[in-house]
Amino acid sequence: GIEFELNKDYKPEVGTLKWDILQTGAPDDPVAVVGGQRFEFDLSKLTLIRKESIWRYWDRGGNPGRSWNQIDLDDSKWKTGRAELGYIDDPETTIDGGPAGKRFITSYYRHTFEVADPELIRDLILRMKRDDSAVVYLNGKEIHRVNLPTGGISANTLATKEVKGAEEDVFFV
């Protein structure tokens, strides 16, 4: 069999990657092409969620419910907006950060995507911009936490570190 794997430092591109595998060699002509196969891969499928995607969000303060991160949650009443979402530094979608002097500590975001053939995906890379902290869930399971204490957290749990300066504008891997 043949296996194709992108380098770890591969930078996603747009378009289609095409390559040919040729079978050569005939009894009277060792360099003659006698067969082959063309492969095409749509590079746009490498990115599951784009930076400018539409997200559902809860910016009303408090907790939207215990099952907010579950796949089957009906989030149709949540607001929607294009990323980047926030209320400071000119985001694409401005959310309600709460009244001045009494800002909401937590906002909740959801984005649904489907993978046509999960067997093709071996690893995922998360690139995330956050201010000041975040917990990321995939299919209801926590997969990443940054600037928050270990253990249980709630809508009132404070970040363990304030993010300032250039760190507010970087997508962390």
PDB file of C-alpha atoms in Angstrom:
ATOM      1  CA  GLY A   1       0.000   0.000   0.000  1.00  0.00           C
ATOM      2  CA  ILE A   2       0.867   3.633  -0.298  1.00  0.00           C
ATOM      3  CA  GLU A   3       0.463   6.186   2.480  1.00  0.00           C
ATOM      4  CA  PHE A   4       0.561   9.969   2.083  1.00  0.00           C
ATOM      5  CA  GLU A   5       1.220  12.184   5.073  1.00  0.00           C
ATOM      6  CA  LEU A   6       1.664  15.965   5.251  1.00  0.00           C
ATOM      7  CA  ASN A   7       4.714  17.323   7.058  1.00  0.00           C
ATOM      8  CA  LYS A   8       4.053  18.556  10.606  1.00  0.00           C
ATOM      9  CA  ASP A   9       5.023  22.109   9.540  1.00  0.00           C
ATOM     10  CA  TYR A  10       2.673  22.068   6.520  1.00  0.00           C
ATOM     11  CA  LYS A  11       0.837  25.375   6.052  1.00  0.00           C
ATOM     12  CA  PRO A  12      -2.733  24.858   4.751  1.00  0.00           C
ATOM     13  CA  GLU A  13      -3.339  26.100   1.225  1.00  0.00           C
ATOM     14  CA  VAL A  14      -6.406  26.426  -0.957  1.00  0.00           C
ATOM     15  CA  GLY A  15      -7.131  24.480  -4.093  1.00  0.00           C
ATOM     16  CA  THR A  16      -6.566  20.884  -5.026  1.00  0.00           C
ATOM     17  CA  LEU A  17      -3.345  18.942  -4.628  1.00  0.00           C
ATOM     18  CA  LYS A  18      -2.847  16.494  -7.520  1.00  0.00           C
ATOM     19  CA  TRP A  19      -0.223  13.840  -8.037  1.00  0.00           C
ATOM     20  CA  ASP A  20       0.285  10.876 -10.339  1.00  0.00           C
ATOM     21  CA  ILE A  21       1.808   7.507  -9.674  1.00  0.00           C
ATOM     22  CA  LEU A  22       3.031   5.883 -12.864  1.00  0.00           C
ATOM     23  CA  GLN A  23       3.737   2.248 -13.528  1.00  0.00           C
ATOM     24  CA  THR A  24       6.574   1.830 -16.005  1.00  0.00           C
ATOM     25  CA  GLY A  25       8.319  -1.010 -17.743  1.00  0.00           C
ATOM     26  CA  ALA A  26       7.434  -3.307 -20.606  1.00  0.00           C
ATOM     27  CA  PRO A  27       9.489  -6.274 -21.822  1.00  0.00           C
ATOM     28  CA  ASP A  28      10.758  -4.374 -24.862  1.00  0.00           C
ATOM     29  CA  ASP A  29      10.742  -0.842 -23.336  1.00  0.00           C
ATOM     30  CA  PRO A  30      11.713  -0.494 -19.634  1.00  0.00           C
ATOM     31  CA  VAL A  31      10.721   3.216 -19.474  1.00  0.00           C
ATOM     32  CA  ALA A  32       7.324   2.891 -21.173  1.00  0.00           C
ATOM     33  CA  VAL A  33       4.323   4.000 -19.099  1.00  0.00           C
ATOM     34  CA  VAL A  34       2.041   0.985 -18.787  1.00  0.00           C
ATOM     35  CA  GLY A  35      -0.372   2.199 -16.129  1.00  0.00           C
ATOM     36  CA  GLY A  36      -0.909   4.565 -13.248  1.00  0.00           C
ATOM     37  CA  GLN A  37      -3.294   6.410 -10.998  1.00  0.00           C
ATOM     38  CA  ARG A  38      -4.036  10.115 -10.444  1.00  0.00           C
ATOM     39  CA  PHE A  39      -4.786  11.275  -6.886  1.00  0.00           C
ATOM     40  CA  GLU A  40      -6.518  14.544  -5.985  1.00  0.00           C
ATOM     41  CA  PHE A  41      -7.012  15.997  -2.534  1.00  0.00           C
ATOM     42  CA  ASP A  42      -9.138  19.055  -1.762  1.00  0.00           C
ATOM     43  CA  LEU A  43      -6.922  21.084   0.591  1.00  0.00           C
ATOM     44  CA  SER A  44      -9.875  23.158   1.829  1.00  0.00           C
ATOM     45  CA  LYS A  45     -10.996  20.090   3.797  1.00  0.00           C
ATOM     46  CA  LEU A  46      -7.902  20.298   5.998  1.00  0.00           C
ATOM     47  CA  THR A  47      -9.386  23.186   7.983  1.00  0.00           C
ATOM     48  CA  LEU A  48     -12.565  22.149   9.786  1.00  0.00           C
ATOM     49  CA  ILE A  49     -13.397  25.573  11.263  1.00  0.00           C
ATOM     50  CA  ARG A  50     -12.168  28.733   9.553  1.00  0.00           C
ATOM     51  CA  LYS A  51     -11.205  31.930  11.405  1.00  0.00           C
ATOM     52  CA  GLU A  52     -14.209  33.814   9.967  1.00  0.00           C
ATOM     53  CA  SER A  53     -16.795  31.079  10.657  1.00  0.00           C
ATOM     54  CA  ILE A  54     -20.260  31.760  12.037  1.00  0.00           C
ATOM     55  CA  TRP A  55     -20.621  30.775  15.701  1.00  0.00           C
ATOM     56  CA  ARG A  56     -23.499  30.533  18.140  1.00  0.00           C
ATOM     57  CA  TYR A  57     -22.863  32.326  21.420  1.00  0.00           C
ATOM     58  CA  TRP A  58     -24.372  32.963  24.856  1.00  0.00           C
ATOM     59  CA  ASP A  59     -23.455  36.398  26.214  1.00  0.00           C
ATOM     60  CA  ARG A  60     -26.253  36.939  28.738  1.00  0.00           C
ATOM     61  CA  GLY A  61     -24.172  36.332  31.838  1.00  0.00           C
ATOM     62  CA  GLY A  62     -24.620  33.322  34.051  1.00  0.00           C
ATOM     63  CA  ASN A  63     -24.766  29.756  32.829  1.00  0.00           C
ATOM     64  CA  PRO A  64     -26.778  28.581  29.801  1.00  0.00           C
ATOM     65  CA  GLY A  65     -27.375  25.211  31.464  1.00  0.00           C
ATOM     66  CA  ARG A  66     -25.414  22.138  32.426  1.00  0.00           C
ATOM     67  CA  SER A  67     -25.604  20.544  28.976  1.00  0.00           C
ATOM     68  CA  TRP A  68     -24.501  23.596  26.978  1.00  0.00           C
ATOM     69  CA  ASN A  69     -21.484  21.684  25.591  1.00  0.00           C
ATOM     70  CA  GLN A  70     -23.360  18.540  24.517  1.00  0.00           C
ATOM     71  CA  ILE A  71     -23.907  17.632  20.853  1.00  0.00           C
ATOM     72  CA  ASP A  72     -27.692  17.371  21.096  1.00  0.00           C
ATOM     73  CA  LEU A  73     -28.263  20.771  22.754  1.00  0.00           C
ATOM     74  CA  ASP A  74     -30.865  22.868  20.945  1.00  0.00           C
ATOM     75  CA  ASP A  75     -28.926  26.119  20.594  1.00  0.00           C
ATOM     76  CA  SER A  76     -31.300  27.631  18.016  1.00  0.00           C
ATOM     77  CA  LYS A  77     -32.183  30.465  20.425  1.00  0.00           C
ATOM     78  CA  TRP A  78     -28.527  31.437  20.925  1.00  0.00           C
ATOM     79  CA  LYS A  79     -27.243  34.502  19.049  1.00  0.00           C
ATOM     80  CA  THR A  80     -25.047  34.017  15.972  1.00  0.00           C
ATOM     81  CA  GLY A  81     -22.097  35.992  14.701  1.00  0.00           C
ATOM     82  CA  ARG A  82     -18.994  35.810  12.561  1.00  0.00           C
ATOM     83  CA  ALA A  83     -15.665  35.291  14.335  1.00  0.00           C
ATOM     84  CA  GLU A  84     -13.791  37.093  15.816  1.00  0.00           C
ATOM     85  CA  LEU A  85     -16.273  37.521  18.665  1.00  0.00           C
ATOM     86  CA  GLY A  86     -15.731  39.800  21.656  1.00  0.00           C
ATOM     87  CA  TYR A  87     -16.490  43.245  23.054  1.00  0.00           C
ATOM     88  CA  ILE A  88     -13.086  44.957  23.073  1.00  0.00           C
ATOM     89  CA  ASP A  89     -10.519  45.618  20.327  1.00  0.00           C
ATOM     90  CA  ASP A  90     -12.928  45.891  17.365  1.00  0.00           C
ATOM     91  CA  PRO A  91     -14.094  42.281  16.871  1.00  0.00           C
ATOM     92  CA  GLU A  92     -16.057  41.176  13.810  1.00  0.00           C
ATOM     93  CA  THR A  93     -19.049  40.436  16.092  1.00  0.00           C
ATOM     94  CA  THR A  94     -19.477  42.493  19.254  1.00  0.00           C
ATOM     95  CA  ILE A  95     -21.032  40.477  22.070  1.00  0.00           C
ATOM     96  CA  ASP A  96     -22.650  41.857  25.213  1.00  0.00           C
ATOM     97  CA  GLY A  97     -19.850  42.032  27.767  1.00  0.00           C
ATOM     98  CA  GLY A  98     -22.192  43.185  30.519  1.00  0.00           C
ATOM     99  CA  PRO A  99     -22.549  46.611  32.109  1.00  0.00           C
ATOM    100  CA  ALA A 100     -19.424  48.730  32.664  1.00  0.00           C
ATOM    101  CA  GLY A 101     -17.962  48.039  36.073  1.00  0.00           C
ATOM    102  CA  LYS A 102     -19.757  44.700  36.296  1.00  0.00           C
ATOM    103  CA  ARG A 103     -18.632  42.764  33.213  1.00  0.00           C
ATOM    104  CA  PHE A 104     -19.751  39.191  32.583  1.00  0.00           C
ATOM    105  CA  ILE A 105     -16.943  36.819  33.502  1.00  0.00           C
ATOM    106  CA  THR A 106     -17.906  34.087  31.032  1.00  0.00           C
ATOM    107  CA  SER A 107     -19.255  33.803  27.495  1.00  0.00           C
ATOM    108  CA  TYR A 108     -20.113  30.533  25.766  1.00  0.00           C
ATOM    109  CA  TYR A 109     -19.476  29.685  22.120  1.00  0.00           C
ATOM    110  CA  ARG A 110     -20.566  26.763  19.959  1.00  0.00           C
ATOM    111  CA  HIS A 111     -19.694  25.727  16.430  1.00  0.00           C
ATOM    112  CA  THR A 112     -20.913  22.579  14.726  1.00  0.00           C
ATOM    113  CA  PHE A 113     -19.018  20.801  11.981  1.00  0.00           C
ATOM    114  CA  GLU A 114     -19.140  17.358  10.430  1.00  0.00           C
ATOM    115  CA  VAL A 115     -16.301  15.204   9.190  1.00  0.00           C
ATOM    116  CA  ALA A 116     -17.393  13.200   6.144  1.00  0.00           C
ATOM    117  CA  ASP A 117     -14.887  10.385   6.729  1.00  0.00           C
ATOM    118  CA  PRO A 118     -13.456  10.330  10.291  1.00  0.00           C
ATOM    119  CA  GLU A 119     -11.138   7.472   9.286  1.00  0.00           C
ATOM    120  CA  LEU A 120      -9.096   9.984   7.265  1.00  0.00           C
ATOM    121  CA  ILE A 121      -8.319  12.128  10.321  1.00  0.00           C
ATOM    122  CA  ARG A 122      -5.673  10.905  12.701  1.00  0.00           C
ATOM    123  CA  ASP A 123      -4.815  14.159  14.505  1.00  0.00           C
ATOM    124  CA  LEU A 124      -6.347  17.596  14.964  1.00  0.00           C
ATOM    125  CA  ILE A 125      -4.571  20.872  15.675  1.00  0.00           C
ATOM    126  CA  LEU A 126      -6.407  23.539  17.656  1.00  0.00           C
ATOM    127  CA  ARG A 127      -5.400  27.143  16.983  1.00  0.00           C
ATOM    128  CA  MET A 128      -7.177  29.394  19.453  1.00  0.00           C
ATOM    129  CA  LYS A 129      -7.269  33.071  20.278  1.00  0.00           C
ATOM    130  CA  ARG A 130      -8.561  33.753  23.814  1.00  0.00           C
ATOM    131  CA  ASP A 131      -8.828  36.535  26.337  1.00  0.00           C
ATOM    132  CA  ASP A 132      -8.175  35.655  29.163  1.00  0.00           C
ATOM    133  CA  SER A 133      -8.938  31.937  29.418  1.00  0.00           C
ATOM    134  CA  ALA A 134     -10.835  29.129  27.716  1.00  0.00           C
ATOM    135  CA  VAL A 135     -12.033  25.563  27.948  1.00  0.00           C
ATOM    136  CA  VAL A 136     -12.609  23.722  24.662  1.00  0.00           C
ATOM    137  CA  TYR A 137     -14.961  20.761  24.312  1.00  0.00           C
ATOM    138  CA  LEU A 138     -15.274  18.362  21.389  1.00  0.00           C
ATOM    139  CA  ASN A 139     -18.384  16.172  21.315  1.00  0.00           C
ATOM    140  CA  GLY A 140     -19.063  17.078  24.945  1.00  0.00           C
ATOM    141  CA  LYS A 141     -15.600  16.124  26.233  1.00  0.00           C
ATOM    142  CA  GLU A 142     -13.031  18.628  27.452  1.00  0.00           C
ATOM    143  CA  ILE A 143      -9.989  18.600  25.156  1.00  0.00           C
ATOM    144  CA  HIS A 144      -8.123  21.767  26.162  1.00  0.00           C
ATOM    145  CA  ARG A 145      -7.977  24.244  29.032  1.00  0.00           C
ATOM    146  CA  VAL A 146      -5.852  27.371  29.332  1.00  0.00           C
ATOM    147  CA  ASN A 147      -5.460  29.906  32.168  1.00  0.00           C
ATOM    148  CA  LEU A 148      -8.057  28.197  34.375  1.00  0.00           C
ATOM    149  CA  PRO A 149      -7.602  26.108  37.533  1.00  0.00           C
ATOM    150  CA  THR A 150      -7.816  22.325  37.389  1.00  0.00           C
ATOM    151  CA  GLY A 151     -11.001  20.614  38.520  1.00  0.00           C
ATOM    152  CA  GLY A 152     -14.551  21.863  38.309  1.00  0.00           C
ATOM    153  CA  ILE A 153     -15.264  25.346  37.018  1.00  0.00           C
ATOM    154  CA  SER A 154     -18.363  27.505  36.764  1.00  0.00           C
ATOM    155  CA  ALA A 155     -19.498  30.699  35.042  1.00  0.00           C
ATOM    156  CA  ASN A 156     -17.911  32.606  37.962  1.00  0.00           C
ATOM    157  CA  THR A 157     -14.476  30.955  37.819  1.00  0.00           C
ATOM    158  CA  LEU A 158     -11.792  33.578  37.220  1.00  0.00           C
ATOM    159  CA  ALA A 159      -8.831  33.140  34.879  1.00  0.00           C
ATOM    160  CA  THR A 160      -5.534  32.327  36.565  1.00  0.00           C
ATOM    161  CA  LYS A 161      -3.747  34.888  34.373  1.00  0.00           C
ATOM    162  CA  GLU A 162      -4.730  38.157  32.701  1.00  0.00           C
ATOM    163  CA  VAL A 163      -3.870  38.230  28.990  1.00  0.00           C
ATOM    164  CA  LYS A 164      -2.420  41.556  27.794  1.00  0.00           C
ATOM    165  CA  GLY A 165      -0.656  43.101  24.834  1.00  0.00           C
ATOM    166  CA  ALA A 166       0.372  40.990  21.837  1.00  0.00           C
ATOM    167  CA  GLU A 167      -0.820  37.824  23.594  1.00  0.00           C
ATOM    168  CA  GLU A 168      -4.420  39.029  22.972  1.00  0.00           C
ATOM    169  CA  ASP A 169      -3.888  38.907  19.189  1.00  0.00           C
ATOM    170  CA  VAL A 170      -2.149  35.541  18.770  1.00  0.00           C
ATOM    171  CA  PHE A 171      -3.646  32.213  17.737  1.00  0.00           C
ATOM    172  CA  PHE A 172      -2.028  29.680  20.069  1.00  0.00           C
ATOM    173  CA  VAL A 173      -1.527  26.075  18.924  1.00  0.00           C
TER     174      VAL A 173
END
